[in-house]
Every structure is written in structure tokens, then in C-alpha cells.
Coordinates of C-alpha atoms and ligand atoms in Angstrom, one line a residue:
M284 CA 116.3 154.6 -22.4
A285 CA 119.5 152.6 -23.0
S286 CA 122.2 154.3 -25.0
T287 CA 122.6 152.9 -28.5
S288 CA 125.9 154.5 -29.3
R289 CA 127.9 152.7 -26.7
P290 CA 128.8 149.1 -26.5
E291 CA 126.4 147.4 -24.0
L292 CA 127.7 144.7 -21.8
D293 CA 126.2 142.7 -19.0
A294 CA 129.1 143.2 -16.7
V295 CA 132.4 145.1 -16.5
I296 CA 135.1 144.0 -14.2
I297 CA 137.9 146.3 -13.2
G298 CA 141.2 144.5 -12.6
A299 CA 142.6 141.3 -14.0
G300 CA 144.2 139.9 -10.8
W301 CA 143.2 136.7 -9.1
A302 CA 139.7 138.1 -8.3
G303 CA 139.0 139.7 -11.6
M304 CA 140.1 136.6 -13.6
Y305 CA 138.0 134.2 -11.6
M306 CA 135.0 136.6 -11.7
L307 CA 135.2 136.7 -15.4
H308 CA 135.3 132.9 -15.6
R309 CA 132.2 132.7 -13.3
L310 CA 130.2 135.4 -15.1
R311 CA 130.8 133.7 -18.4
Q312 CA 129.6 130.5 -17.0
I313 CA 126.2 132.1 -16.1
G314 CA 126.1 133.6 -19.6
L315 CA 127.0 137.2 -19.1
A316 CA 128.7 139.3 -21.8
T317 CA 131.6 140.6 -19.7
R318 CA 134.7 142.7 -20.2
V319 CA 137.6 143.1 -17.9
Y320 CA 139.7 146.3 -18.0
E321 CA 143.2 146.1 -16.6
A322 CA 145.6 149.0 -16.3
G323 CA 148.7 146.8 -16.5
D324 CA 150.1 145.2 -19.6
G325 CA 149.6 141.7 -18.2
V326 CA 147.4 139.7 -15.9
G327 CA 148.1 138.8 -12.3
G328 CA 147.3 141.9 -10.4
V329 CA 149.6 142.2 -7.4
W330 CA 152.0 139.7 -9.0
H331 CA 152.1 141.6 -12.2
W332 CA 153.1 144.8 -10.5
N333 CA 155.2 143.7 -7.5
R334 CA 158.2 142.4 -9.4
Y335 CA 160.9 143.8 -7.1
P336 CA 163.9 141.6 -6.2
G337 CA 163.0 139.1 -3.6
A338 CA 159.2 139.4 -4.2
R339 CA 157.4 136.2 -3.2
T340 CA 154.2 135.1 -1.6
D341 CA 153.9 134.6 2.1
G342 CA 151.3 131.9 1.4
E343 CA 152.3 128.3 0.8
W344 CA 151.3 127.0 -2.7
M345 CA 149.0 124.3 -1.3
W346 CA 146.5 126.9 -0.3
Y347 CA 147.7 130.1 -2.0
S348 CA 146.3 128.9 -5.4
Y349 CA 142.9 128.6 -7.1
S350 CA 140.8 125.7 -5.9
F351 CA 137.9 126.0 -8.3
S352 CA 139.4 123.7 -10.9
P353 CA 140.6 120.3 -9.7
E354 CA 142.3 119.8 -13.1
L355 CA 144.2 123.1 -12.7
E356 CA 145.2 122.0 -9.2
Q357 CA 146.6 118.7 -10.5
E358 CA 148.3 119.9 -13.6
W359 CA 150.2 122.9 -12.2
S360 CA 153.3 122.2 -10.2
W361 CA 154.9 124.8 -7.9
S362 CA 158.6 124.7 -7.6
E363 CA 158.9 126.2 -4.0
R364 CA 157.0 126.2 -0.8
F365 CA 156.6 130.0 -1.1
P366 CA 156.6 130.7 -4.8
A367 CA 158.4 133.8 -6.1
Q368 CA 156.9 136.5 -8.3
P369 CA 158.0 135.2 -11.7
E370 CA 156.3 131.8 -11.0
L371 CA 153.1 133.5 -9.7
E372 CA 153.0 135.6 -12.8
R373 CA 153.4 132.5 -15.0
Y374 CA 150.6 130.8 -13.1
A375 CA 148.3 133.9 -13.7
N376 CA 149.1 133.7 -17.4
H377 CA 148.5 129.9 -17.5
V378 CA 145.1 130.5 -15.9
A379 CA 144.3 133.2 -18.4
D380 CA 145.2 130.8 -21.3
R381 CA 143.7 127.7 -19.9
F382 CA 140.3 129.2 -19.3
E383 CA 140.5 131.3 -22.5
L384 CA 140.1 134.5 -20.5
R385 CA 142.2 136.8 -22.6
R386 CA 139.6 137.5 -25.3
D387 CA 137.5 139.4 -22.7
I388 CA 140.4 141.1 -21.0
Q389 CA 141.5 144.5 -22.3
L390 CA 145.0 145.3 -21.0
R391 CA 146.7 148.7 -20.8
T392 CA 143.4 150.2 -20.1
R393 CA 142.8 152.1 -16.9
V394 CA 139.2 152.9 -15.9
V395 CA 139.0 156.6 -15.1
G396 CA 135.4 156.9 -14.2
A397 CA 132.2 154.9 -13.7
D398 CA 128.8 156.5 -13.3
F399 CA 125.5 154.9 -12.3
V400 CA 123.1 156.5 -14.8
E401 CA 119.8 156.4 -12.9
P402 CA 117.3 156.7 -15.8
E403 CA 119.1 153.8 -17.6
R404 CA 119.8 151.9 -14.4
R405 CA 123.2 151.0 -15.9
W406 CA 126.8 151.8 -15.2
H407 CA 128.7 153.9 -17.7
V408 CA 132.3 153.1 -17.6
R409 CA 135.0 155.3 -19.0
T410 CA 138.5 154.3 -19.8
E411 CA 141.7 156.4 -20.1
H412 CA 141.5 155.9 -23.9
G413 CA 138.1 157.7 -24.1
E414 CA 136.2 154.6 -24.6
V415 CA 132.8 154.4 -22.8
V416 CA 130.8 151.2 -22.3
T417 CA 127.6 150.5 -20.4
A418 CA 126.9 147.5 -18.1
S419 CA 124.2 146.2 -15.8
Y420 CA 126.8 145.1 -13.3
L421 CA 130.1 146.6 -12.2
V422 CA 132.6 144.5 -10.3
A423 CA 135.5 146.3 -8.7
A424 CA 138.3 143.8 -8.4
V425 CA 141.1 146.3 -8.0
G426 CA 142.9 144.7 -5.0
A427 CA 143.3 145.8 -1.4
L428 CA 146.9 146.5 -1.9
S429 CA 147.4 148.2 -5.3
A430 CA 147.3 152.0 -4.8
A431 CA 150.9 152.8 -4.1
N432 CA 151.8 155.1 -1.2
V433 CA 154.5 157.4 -2.5
P434 CA 155.7 159.4 0.5
D435 CA 155.8 163.1 0.3
L436 CA 159.6 163.4 0.8
K437 CA 160.9 166.8 0.2
G438 CA 163.2 167.0 -2.9
L439 CA 162.3 163.5 -4.2
D440 CA 161.9 164.9 -7.7
A441 CA 165.3 166.4 -7.6
F442 CA 167.1 163.1 -7.1
R443 CA 169.4 162.4 -10.1
G444 CA 169.5 158.7 -9.7
A445 CA 166.7 156.1 -10.4
C446 CA 163.8 155.8 -8.0
Y447 CA 161.3 152.9 -8.0
H448 CA 158.3 152.1 -5.8
T449 CA 158.3 148.3 -5.1
S450 CA 154.8 147.9 -6.5
R451 CA 155.8 149.7 -9.7
W452 CA 159.0 147.9 -10.4
P453 CA 159.9 147.9 -14.1
R454 CA 159.7 144.8 -16.3
E455 CA 163.2 145.5 -17.7
P456 CA 166.0 144.4 -15.4
V457 CA 167.1 147.1 -13.0
E458 CA 170.9 147.4 -12.8
L459 CA 171.8 147.1 -9.1
A460 CA 175.2 145.4 -9.3
G461 CA 178.0 147.8 -8.1
R462 CA 175.5 150.5 -7.2
R463 CA 174.6 152.3 -4.0
V464 CA 170.9 151.6 -3.2
G465 CA 168.7 153.1 -0.5
V466 CA 165.6 151.3 0.6
V467 CA 163.0 153.3 2.4
G468 CA 160.5 151.2 4.4
T469 CA 160.8 147.9 6.3
G470 CA 157.3 146.3 5.9
S471 CA 156.9 143.1 4.0
S472 CA 158.2 144.5 0.7
G473 CA 161.3 146.1 2.4
V474 CA 161.9 142.9 4.4
Q475 CA 161.8 140.9 1.2
C476 CA 163.9 143.2 -1.1
I477 CA 166.6 144.3 1.3
P478 CA 168.3 140.8 1.5
A479 CA 168.0 140.3 -2.3
I480 CA 169.3 143.8 -3.2
A481 CA 172.1 143.6 -0.6
R482 CA 173.5 140.5 -2.4
E483 CA 173.9 142.5 -5.6
A484 CA 174.5 146.1 -4.7
A485 CA 177.8 147.7 -3.8
H486 CA 176.2 149.1 -0.7
L487 CA 172.6 149.1 0.7
V488 CA 171.2 151.7 3.1
A489 CA 168.0 150.6 4.8
F490 CA 166.0 153.5 6.1
Q491 CA 163.8 152.2 8.9
R492 CA 161.0 154.2 10.5
T493 CA 159.4 151.4 12.5
A494 CA 161.1 148.1 13.4
N495 CA 158.9 145.3 12.3
F496 CA 158.5 141.7 13.5
S497 CA 159.7 139.2 10.9
V498 CA 160.0 135.5 11.0
P499 CA 161.8 133.1 8.7
A500 CA 159.9 131.5 5.8
W501 CA 162.2 128.4 5.7
N502 CA 161.4 128.4 2.0
V503 CA 162.4 125.1 0.3
P504 CA 162.0 123.5 -3.1
T505 CA 158.8 121.4 -3.4
D506 CA 159.4 117.8 -2.5
P507 CA 157.8 115.7 -5.3
A508 CA 156.7 113.0 -2.8
F509 CA 154.9 115.6 -0.6
E510 CA 153.3 117.2 -3.7
R511 CA 152.0 113.8 -4.9
E512 CA 150.6 113.0 -1.4
Y513 CA 149.0 116.4 -1.0
K514 CA 147.5 116.4 -4.4
A515 CA 146.0 112.9 -3.9
S516 CA 143.8 114.4 -1.2
Y517 CA 143.5 117.9 -2.4
A518 CA 139.7 118.0 -2.2
E519 CA 139.8 117.2 1.5
H520 CA 142.5 119.8 2.2
R521 CA 140.4 122.4 0.4
R522 CA 137.3 121.4 2.4
L523 CA 139.2 122.0 5.7
Q524 CA 140.6 125.2 4.3
R525 CA 137.1 126.5 3.6
E526 CA 136.0 125.7 7.1
S527 CA 139.0 127.4 8.7
T528 CA 139.3 130.9 10.3
I529 CA 141.8 132.3 7.9
G530 CA 141.4 130.2 4.8
V531 CA 144.4 127.9 5.6
H532 CA 144.2 124.3 6.7
W533 CA 146.7 123.7 9.5
S534 CA 147.1 120.6 11.6
H535 CA 149.2 122.5 14.1
A536 CA 147.0 125.5 15.3
N537 CA 146.5 125.4 19.0
L538 CA 143.1 126.9 19.5
E539 CA 142.5 125.4 23.0
Q540 CA 145.3 126.7 25.2
S541 CA 146.3 130.1 26.5
A542 CA 149.9 131.2 26.3
L543 CA 149.6 132.1 30.0
E544 CA 148.4 128.7 31.1
V545 CA 151.8 127.0 30.6
T546 CA 155.2 127.4 32.2
T547 CA 157.9 129.7 30.7
D548 CA 160.0 126.7 29.7
E549 CA 157.1 125.0 28.0
R550 CA 156.2 128.1 26.1
T551 CA 159.7 128.7 25.0
A552 CA 160.0 125.2 23.7
T553 CA 156.7 125.6 21.8
Y554 CA 157.9 128.9 20.3
E555 CA 161.3 127.4 19.4
H556 CA 159.6 124.5 17.6
A557 CA 157.2 126.9 15.9
W558 CA 160.0 129.2 14.8
R559 CA 161.7 126.4 13.0
N560 CA 158.4 125.0 11.6
G561 CA 157.3 128.0 9.6
P562 CA 155.7 131.4 10.1
F563 CA 152.1 130.4 10.5
T564 CA 152.7 128.0 13.3
L565 CA 154.2 130.8 15.4
M566 CA 151.1 133.1 15.6
N567 CA 148.9 130.1 16.1
S568 CA 150.9 128.5 18.9
Y569 CA 148.3 129.6 21.5
K570 CA 144.7 130.7 21.2
D571 CA 145.1 134.2 22.6
L572 CA 148.2 135.6 20.9
S573 CA 146.0 138.0 18.8
S574 CA 143.6 138.9 21.5
D575 CA 145.4 139.1 24.9
L576 CA 148.3 141.6 25.3
R577 CA 150.0 139.6 28.0
A578 CA 149.9 136.5 26.0
N579 CA 151.1 138.3 22.9
E580 CA 154.0 139.8 24.9
T581 CA 155.4 136.4 25.5
L582 CA 155.7 135.8 21.8
S583 CA 156.8 139.4 21.0
E584 CA 159.6 138.9 23.5
F585 CA 160.6 135.6 22.0
V586 CA 161.0 137.1 18.6
R587 CA 162.9 140.0 20.0
S588 CA 165.4 137.6 21.5
K589 CA 165.8 136.0 18.1
V590 CA 166.7 139.3 16.6
R591 CA 169.3 139.9 19.2
E592 CA 170.7 136.4 18.6
I593 CA 170.9 136.8 14.9
V594 CA 172.3 140.3 14.5
R595 CA 175.9 140.5 15.6
D596 CA 176.2 144.2 16.4
P597 CA 174.2 144.8 19.5
A598 CA 173.6 148.5 18.6
V599 CA 172.2 147.5 15.2
A600 CA 170.1 144.7 16.8
E601 CA 168.5 147.2 19.2
V602 CA 167.4 149.3 16.3
L603 CA 165.9 146.3 14.6
V604 CA 164.1 145.0 17.8
P605 CA 160.4 145.9 17.4
T606 CA 159.0 147.7 20.5
T607 CA 156.2 149.9 19.2
H608 CA 153.5 147.3 18.7
P609 CA 152.5 143.8 19.6
I610 CA 153.5 141.0 17.2
G611 CA 150.9 140.4 14.5
T612 CA 149.2 143.8 14.8
K613 CA 151.2 145.0 11.8
R614 CA 151.1 142.3 9.2
L615 CA 153.8 139.8 10.3
C616 CA 156.7 139.8 7.8
I617 CA 158.0 136.6 6.5
D618 CA 161.6 136.7 5.3
T619 CA 164.6 134.9 3.9
G620 CA 167.6 136.1 5.7
Y621 CA 166.4 139.5 6.7
Y622 CA 168.0 140.0 10.0
E623 CA 171.2 138.2 8.8
T624 CA 171.5 140.8 6.1
F625 CA 172.5 143.4 8.7
N626 CA 175.6 141.4 9.5
R627 CA 176.9 142.2 6.0
D628 CA 179.7 144.7 5.5
N629 CA 177.8 146.4 2.6
V630 CA 174.7 147.1 4.6
T631 CA 173.9 150.2 6.8
L632 CA 170.8 150.6 8.9
V633 CA 169.5 154.1 9.5
D634 CA 167.0 154.6 12.3
L635 CA 164.6 157.3 11.1
K636 CA 163.0 157.5 14.5
S637 CA 166.1 159.1 15.9
T638 CA 167.2 160.8 12.6
P639 CA 164.3 161.4 10.3
I640 CA 164.8 162.0 6.6
E641 CA 165.1 165.8 6.1
E642 CA 165.2 165.7 2.3
V643 CA 166.1 163.9 -0.8
T644 CA 168.9 165.7 -2.6
E645 CA 170.3 165.4 -6.1
R646 CA 172.8 162.9 -4.7
G647 CA 170.9 160.9 -2.2
V648 CA 169.0 161.0 1.1
R649 CA 169.9 163.5 3.9
T650 CA 168.8 162.9 7.5
G651 CA 169.5 165.1 10.4
T652 CA 173.0 163.7 10.9
A653 CA 174.3 162.5 7.5
E654 CA 173.8 162.5 3.7
Y655 CA 173.8 159.1 2.1
E656 CA 174.9 159.2 -1.5
L657 CA 172.9 156.8 -3.6
D658 CA 172.4 155.7 -7.2
V659 CA 169.0 154.1 -6.7
I660 CA 166.2 154.8 -4.2
V661 CA 163.7 152.0 -3.6
L662 CA 160.5 153.1 -2.0
A663 CA 159.1 150.1 -0.1
T664 CA 156.5 152.4 1.4
G665 CA 153.4 150.4 1.0
F666 CA 149.9 151.3 -0.1
D667 CA 146.8 153.4 0.5
A668 CA 145.3 150.0 1.3
M669 CA 141.7 148.7 1.3
T670 CA 140.1 151.9 -0.1
G671 CA 142.8 153.7 -2.1
A672 CA 142.4 151.9 -5.4
L673 CA 138.6 151.9 -5.1
E674 CA 138.4 155.6 -4.5
R675 CA 140.8 156.3 -7.4
I676 CA 138.5 154.7 -9.9
G677 CA 136.2 157.7 -9.8
L678 CA 132.9 155.9 -9.0
R679 CA 129.8 157.9 -8.9
G680 CA 126.5 156.3 -7.7
R681 CA 123.0 157.7 -7.3
S682 CA 122.7 161.5 -7.5
A683 CA 126.3 161.4 -9.0
R684 CA 127.7 161.0 -5.5
S685 CA 131.3 160.2 -5.6
L686 CA 132.5 157.2 -3.6
S687 CA 135.4 159.2 -2.2
V688 CA 132.9 161.8 -0.8
K689 CA 130.7 159.1 0.6
W690 CA 133.7 157.4 2.3
A691 CA 135.4 160.6 3.4
E692 CA 135.0 159.6 7.1
G693 CA 135.9 156.0 6.3
P694 CA 134.6 153.2 4.1
R695 CA 131.0 152.1 4.5
T696 CA 130.0 148.7 3.1
Y697 CA 127.5 145.9 3.7
L698 CA 129.3 142.6 3.9
G699 CA 132.3 144.4 2.3
L700 CA 130.6 143.6 -1.0
A701 CA 128.3 146.5 -1.6
T702 CA 127.7 150.1 -0.6
A703 CA 124.4 151.9 -0.4
G704 CA 123.7 154.3 -3.2
Y705 CA 125.7 152.2 -5.7
P706 CA 123.3 149.7 -7.2
N707 CA 124.7 146.6 -8.9
L708 CA 128.3 147.5 -7.8
F709 CA 130.1 144.6 -6.3
I710 CA 133.4 145.1 -4.5
L711 CA 135.8 142.2 -4.1
M712 CA 138.4 142.1 -1.3
G713 CA 137.0 145.4 -0.1
P714 CA 136.8 147.1 3.3
G715 CA 134.4 145.3 5.6
S716 CA 135.4 141.9 4.3
P717 CA 138.0 139.6 5.8
S718 CA 140.1 139.7 2.6
V719 CA 143.6 140.6 3.7
L720 CA 143.3 138.8 7.1
G721 CA 144.1 135.4 5.7
N722 CA 144.5 133.4 2.5
N723 CA 143.5 135.8 -0.3
F724 CA 142.6 133.0 -2.7
E725 CA 140.0 131.6 -0.3
A726 CA 138.5 135.0 0.3
I727 CA 138.4 135.7 -3.4
E728 CA 136.8 132.4 -4.4
Q729 CA 134.1 132.8 -1.7
Q730 CA 133.2 136.3 -2.7
V731 CA 133.3 135.6 -6.5
E732 CA 131.0 132.6 -6.0
W733 CA 128.7 134.7 -3.8
V734 CA 128.5 137.5 -6.4
S735 CA 127.9 135.2 -9.3
A736 CA 125.2 133.3 -7.4
C737 CA 123.6 136.6 -6.5
I738 CA 123.6 137.8 -10.2
A739 CA 122.2 134.4 -11.3
F740 CA 119.4 134.8 -8.7
M741 CA 118.6 138.2 -9.9
R742 CA 118.4 137.1 -13.5
S743 CA 116.2 134.1 -12.6
T744 CA 113.8 136.2 -10.5
G745 CA 113.6 139.2 -12.8
A746 CA 115.4 141.6 -10.4
E747 CA 117.2 144.3 -12.2
L748 CA 118.9 146.1 -9.4
I749 CA 120.4 145.1 -6.0
E750 CA 121.4 147.7 -3.5
A751 CA 122.5 147.6 0.1
T752 CA 120.2 149.4 2.5
V753 CA 121.6 152.2 4.6
D754 CA 120.5 150.3 7.8
A755 CA 122.2 147.1 6.8
E756 CA 125.4 149.1 6.0
D757 CA 125.4 151.0 9.2
G758 CA 124.9 147.7 11.2
W759 CA 127.8 146.1 9.3
V760 CA 130.2 149.0 9.8
D761 CA 129.5 148.8 13.5
H762 CA 129.9 145.1 13.5
V763 CA 133.3 145.3 11.8
H764 CA 134.5 147.8 14.3
E765 CA 133.2 145.7 17.2
L766 CA 135.1 142.7 15.9
A767 CA 138.3 144.7 15.6
D768 CA 137.9 146.0 19.1
R769 CA 138.1 142.4 20.4
T770 CA 141.6 142.1 18.9
L771 CA 144.9 143.9 19.4
F772 CA 145.0 145.2 15.9
N773 CA 144.4 148.9 16.7
L774 CA 147.5 149.0 18.9
A775 CA 149.6 149.5 15.8
D776 CA 149.6 152.2 13.0
T777 CA 149.1 150.1 9.9
W778 CA 147.5 149.9 6.5
F779 CA 144.9 147.8 8.2
N780 CA 143.5 150.8 10.0
G781 CA 144.7 153.5 7.5
R782 CA 147.1 155.1 10.0
N783 CA 150.0 154.6 7.6
I784 CA 148.5 157.4 5.4
P785 CA 148.5 160.9 7.0
G786 CA 144.9 162.1 7.6
K787 CA 143.2 158.9 6.5
K788 CA 140.0 158.1 8.5
G789 CA 137.9 155.1 9.1
G790 CA 139.7 152.9 11.6
F791 CA 140.3 149.2 11.1
T792 CA 138.4 148.1 8.0
P793 CA 138.9 144.4 7.5
Y794 CA 136.3 142.0 9.0
A795 CA 138.1 140.4 11.9
G796 CA 135.6 137.7 12.7
G797 CA 137.3 135.1 10.5
Y798 CA 136.7 133.6 7.1
R799 CA 134.4 130.9 8.3
A800 CA 132.0 133.2 10.2
Y801 CA 132.0 135.6 7.3
R802 CA 131.2 132.9 4.8
E803 CA 128.3 131.8 7.1
E804 CA 127.0 135.4 7.3
C805 CA 127.1 135.8 3.5
D806 CA 125.4 132.5 2.9
E807 CA 122.7 133.4 5.4
V808 CA 122.1 136.7 3.7
A809 CA 121.7 134.9 0.3
A810 CA 119.5 132.1 1.8
S811 CA 117.2 134.8 3.3
G812 CA 116.6 136.3 -0.2
Y813 CA 119.3 138.9 0.3
R814 CA 118.4 140.4 3.7
G815 CA 119.8 143.9 4.0
F816 CA 119.6 144.5 0.2
T817 CA 116.8 146.1 -1.8
L818 CA 116.0 144.1 -5.0
S819 CA 114.1 146.0 -7.6
P820 CA 112.5 144.6 -10.8
R821 CA 112.7 146.4 -14.1
P822 CA 109.9 149.0 -14.3
R823 CA 106.9 147.8 -16.3
D824 CA 107.0 150.8 -18.7
D825 CA 110.6 150.4 -19.5
P826 CA 111.1 150.0 -23.3
S827 CA 114.7 148.7 -23.1
Ligands
NA7_198 P1 153.9 148.3 4.6 O1 153.7 147.1 5.3 O2 152.8 149.4 4.7 O3 155.3 148.9 4.9 C1 155.6 150.2 4.5 C2 156.9 150.6 5.1 O4 157.3 151.9 4.6 C3 156.9 150.7 6.6 O5 158.1 150.3 7.2 C4 156.6 152.2 6.8 O6 157.0 152.7 8.1 C5 157.5 152.8 5.7 N1 157.2 154.1 5.4 C6 156.0 154.6 4.8 N2 156.1 155.9 4.6 C7 157.3 156.3 5.0 C8 158.0 157.5 5.0 N3 157.4 158.6 4.6 N4 159.2 157.6 5.5 C9 159.8 156.4 6.0 N5 159.3 155.2 6.0 C10 158.0 155.2 5.5 O7 153.9 148.1 3.0 P2 154.6 146.8 2.2 O8 154.6 147.1 0.8 O9 155.9 146.4 2.9 O10 153.6 145.6 2.6 C11 152.2 145.8 2.4 C12 151.5 144.4 2.4 O11 151.8 143.8 1.1 C13 152.0 143.5 3.4 O12 151.5 143.7 4.6 C14 151.6 142.1 2.8 O13 150.3 141.9 3.1 C15 151.8 142.4 1.3 P3 156.0 152.7 9.3 O14 155.8 151.3 9.7 O15 154.7 153.2 8.8 O16 156.6 153.5 10.3

């Protein structure tokens, strides 16, 4: 019997980032009483939390933005090609206001547990404030990159200065001027914050474990004429975006030619042009850069030569030259003056491969060869990605089985959207979906629309529960791994395959078949009456 002492909702959404906000909008449109719980004190998800200096998107505004509302598209103007965090946060707030989302979003409220209560066939969701609500549907919109990876550095607690993880940067300004700052990590976050902090700090020490490939963003203010022209045919651009492999519409992707079919001069000219044209052109200069190691090596070597060209001190350049993985197998970094920063007098690069961090002391960071005295330590050390935030919710499905127990050997989902044993739980941007391998907005809108159509279908047909079958899930997990094996992705230790977190299992979890193929698979599943799912009606004797 349904509980009478707890508020009963149709749906609970966890997270008020891009996915959670749009999910709320769609569920309201189909008439569901929905509440969103958000741990932060504002909306915007990743752009609420990642407010470190230099934080900006590596997606161009034309496609890194919601497409569901033509009015929103027309009325909002982005100031730069790659908008920075404050503007993205303003956009998130604008969306929340424009679609009157706030009345159903409860901020500063972390969900600390969610149980599927079998006799009631409902989710009971608990918050950090002791509140419990029940819901028919639970949507986890917690983000693929939101559970911070704080490294287990000996002595970190003893440090007397300030220490911030890039994804937990405070709202209040952090005083960096005149201070000695150490940045640990040189992934996208490190590559973005190092140049910005170096401009302010008295001295910056960059602690690099793995040299990463980075390419210039060539960020520029938005040209009003370009904006007018683009917006005049926005619908067509969006259509092409939806049909693309990574949710981005390019006119300049070369999907026909191999990098190995052309002469060295021709290839270099293509790469030179692409280097100046923007980050996405480069990886798409030839069709086989992500799948053929020899083809990839031509581009890897081109970018290495750029590092040597930009960085004046040859010894520093050699430390920055990436050698451990093919380009694009770690998420390609997009920067504004990253390599140039190492030409500054107030910047020191420390190669942790040759001298690892031994401990953090009261005064700074000590490696095998030196102690670096610091006022501030910035941990740009990334995330327990794809699964971390989902597992931290404390989800328990049938037989009170915890999701983290079920996923101990790696995440198991069907379509990335559902997991067997957890009825009416929908996961957005989760493992097994293409999510992080392209334009997140495109991935989010496709999944949100699929989920809302699925719930609408259930309501119109009298189905009370939907649950992935174990067979469908097993098949999907194998499919995801097979697709990854056709790429070069597993040649790097990354958050894509969990090898950035000691002991994490599961291999490469995003779906690497491309957005378009994924959309088609999801649409076929829906058209077939939800093949691979079990749909159950409400039992006849149920009084609720
Ligand atoms: P990333 O890309 O996972 O980068 C984390 C960086 O931190 C990377 O250079 C790591 O080195 C380094 N790291 C992690 N742990 C340690 C320890 N213990 N010691 C030294 N260095 C360490 O995270 P980001 O936040 O930069 O970017 C994540 C995504 O957000 C990005 O791909 C975009 O999609 C947006 P490693 O390479 O593991 O040797």
C-alpha cells in the first residue's frame, strides 16, 4: 500500500544541470508532478560547480546550447565562440526563469538514498535534511563528470595554505594575486586554469603526471553578422547536428579520406590549416585518426612539433610533449595560451613521472628532489567519471540491492538509460550511452525526449513499471565494449575507462558508435514497444 505519511510525487529528478532542468520541463509538459533535488545552491550542474579561473566550454555556442526552444535560441546571445563559466551559469539561470522551473527545484538538498520499495512499486527518496518523498519514476541526472577525484596525497590535510579542487571552486573570489600557487593535474581543467592563474599569481608550479595533447581554441568574441546569419537558419543547423556522429554539425569533417592516403606535405598542410581553424577540425581532418594507430601517429606527431615550436626552453618542451598515448584517446584539451604559459618567468613545470609527489607538507608540496613552498594548492585532478556520482547516491533496487554492489565489476546498463533490477529508474548521460563523446546538449536532449516519450507511453497504456531485462543489459554491455575495441580509446588511462581511479573496474564505458547510431537504436527500441524491457501493469488487486 502506498505510504500516506510522505509526499507522493510522480517523478523525482536528481540534479539541476542541463539534463535535470530539461527533464523537469518535459515531465511537466506530460503532466507529471515532479521535484528536482540539487545539492548545489544554484542551477547549472557542471557550470555551477566548475568556477575555477579560466573555466569555459570546449563546445561552440551554436551547438553547445539547448535546441528544444526556438524562442530561447533566438533571444539568447552568447558573447564568445567558447563561452566562459559565468556566462554559462547565467544561461542556466535564464533557462530556469524562462521556463519557470525554480518552483520545482529544491536547492541545497543532496539526495542521500533512494530505495525501490517493492510492495509499493515506488521509489522512496531520502535527502540530507531527513526528508523522504516517494515517486513512481526516478531520474538520475547527476552528470558524468561531477564526483570529484581528490587524490590520496600523503599529508594533504596538514597543508596550512588553501586547497581547492577545480570542481568545488568557491563562489567568493579566491585571492591569487601575489601568491604562490601549485596546480596538480594537467587535464582539461588544469590546461584551462594554469594560464589564467599564472597571469595573477606571483608564481605558479604546475605538477604534471602525464603530458596531454592540447590544441588552441582560437576563442573570439561573437561576430554579430555571423550570429544573425546562423540564427536565421538555426533549424537546419540543428537538424544536421542531430544527424551527425558527435552531435555537432561541421562542414569541414573529412569522413572519406585516410591520413595515410595522402603525401606528407599534403597532410601537413591539412593539419596546419586545421590547427588554425579550431580544435574540432583537427581530429576530423581524416576519417581514421581515431581508429588507426598509424594514421593517428601522423597527427600526434604534428601536435608534438607544435609544442616544441611554442615552448622556448627545449627541456621544458620535452616534458610537455605527450608520448604516452595517441592523440584523442584522452579527451583532447582545448586551451587559450597553455603551452605559451610555460615561457613565463613565474611558471615552473614539475615532471611527476621523474619525481613523484612524496607528500604535502605544512608549507607546500615535496617531491623526491625538492620542496615547493605554496600558499594555494589547486587540485585539477578530475573525476570519478561516468559512475561515481551515480554510485554515491545510494540507490537500492529490487531486494535492496545497492547499485554500487551491482556495478562492482563495472557498470551494467541497457542503452545507458536503465539497469536491470531498478524499475522506473532512468539514467541520463550514464555509462553505456554516448554522452561524453560529443556535444552534451545533443545527448541530453535526445535522452530526455526518449525518457519522457517512454513515460508518456507507459501512462497511456497502463504500464506501471518498466525494467531492463538482464539479457538485454548483457547484450548492451558487450556491444559497448565491442564498439570501444574498434577505436584507440583503450590505449590511454583515462576517465573514459576508469583507469584514472586506482582499482576502478569496468573498462571503457561510453557508447562509441556515435550519436546518430545510438539515437537510431533507442528509437527502434521504442518503436518495437520497448524491446529489451519488461513492462508490467498495475496488479488488479492493488488498492492504491
Ligand atoms: P582529467 O582529464 O581526468 O585530468 C586530471 C589530471 O589530474 C590529469 O592530468 C591526471 O594525471 C592528474 N592527476 C590525477 N590524480 C593525480 C595524482 N594523484 N597526482 C598527480 N596528478 C594526478 O580531469 P579534468 O578535470 O581536467 O577534465 C575532466 C573532463 O572535464 C574533461 O575531459 C572535459 O571533458 C571536461 P594522469 O593523466 O591521470 O596521469
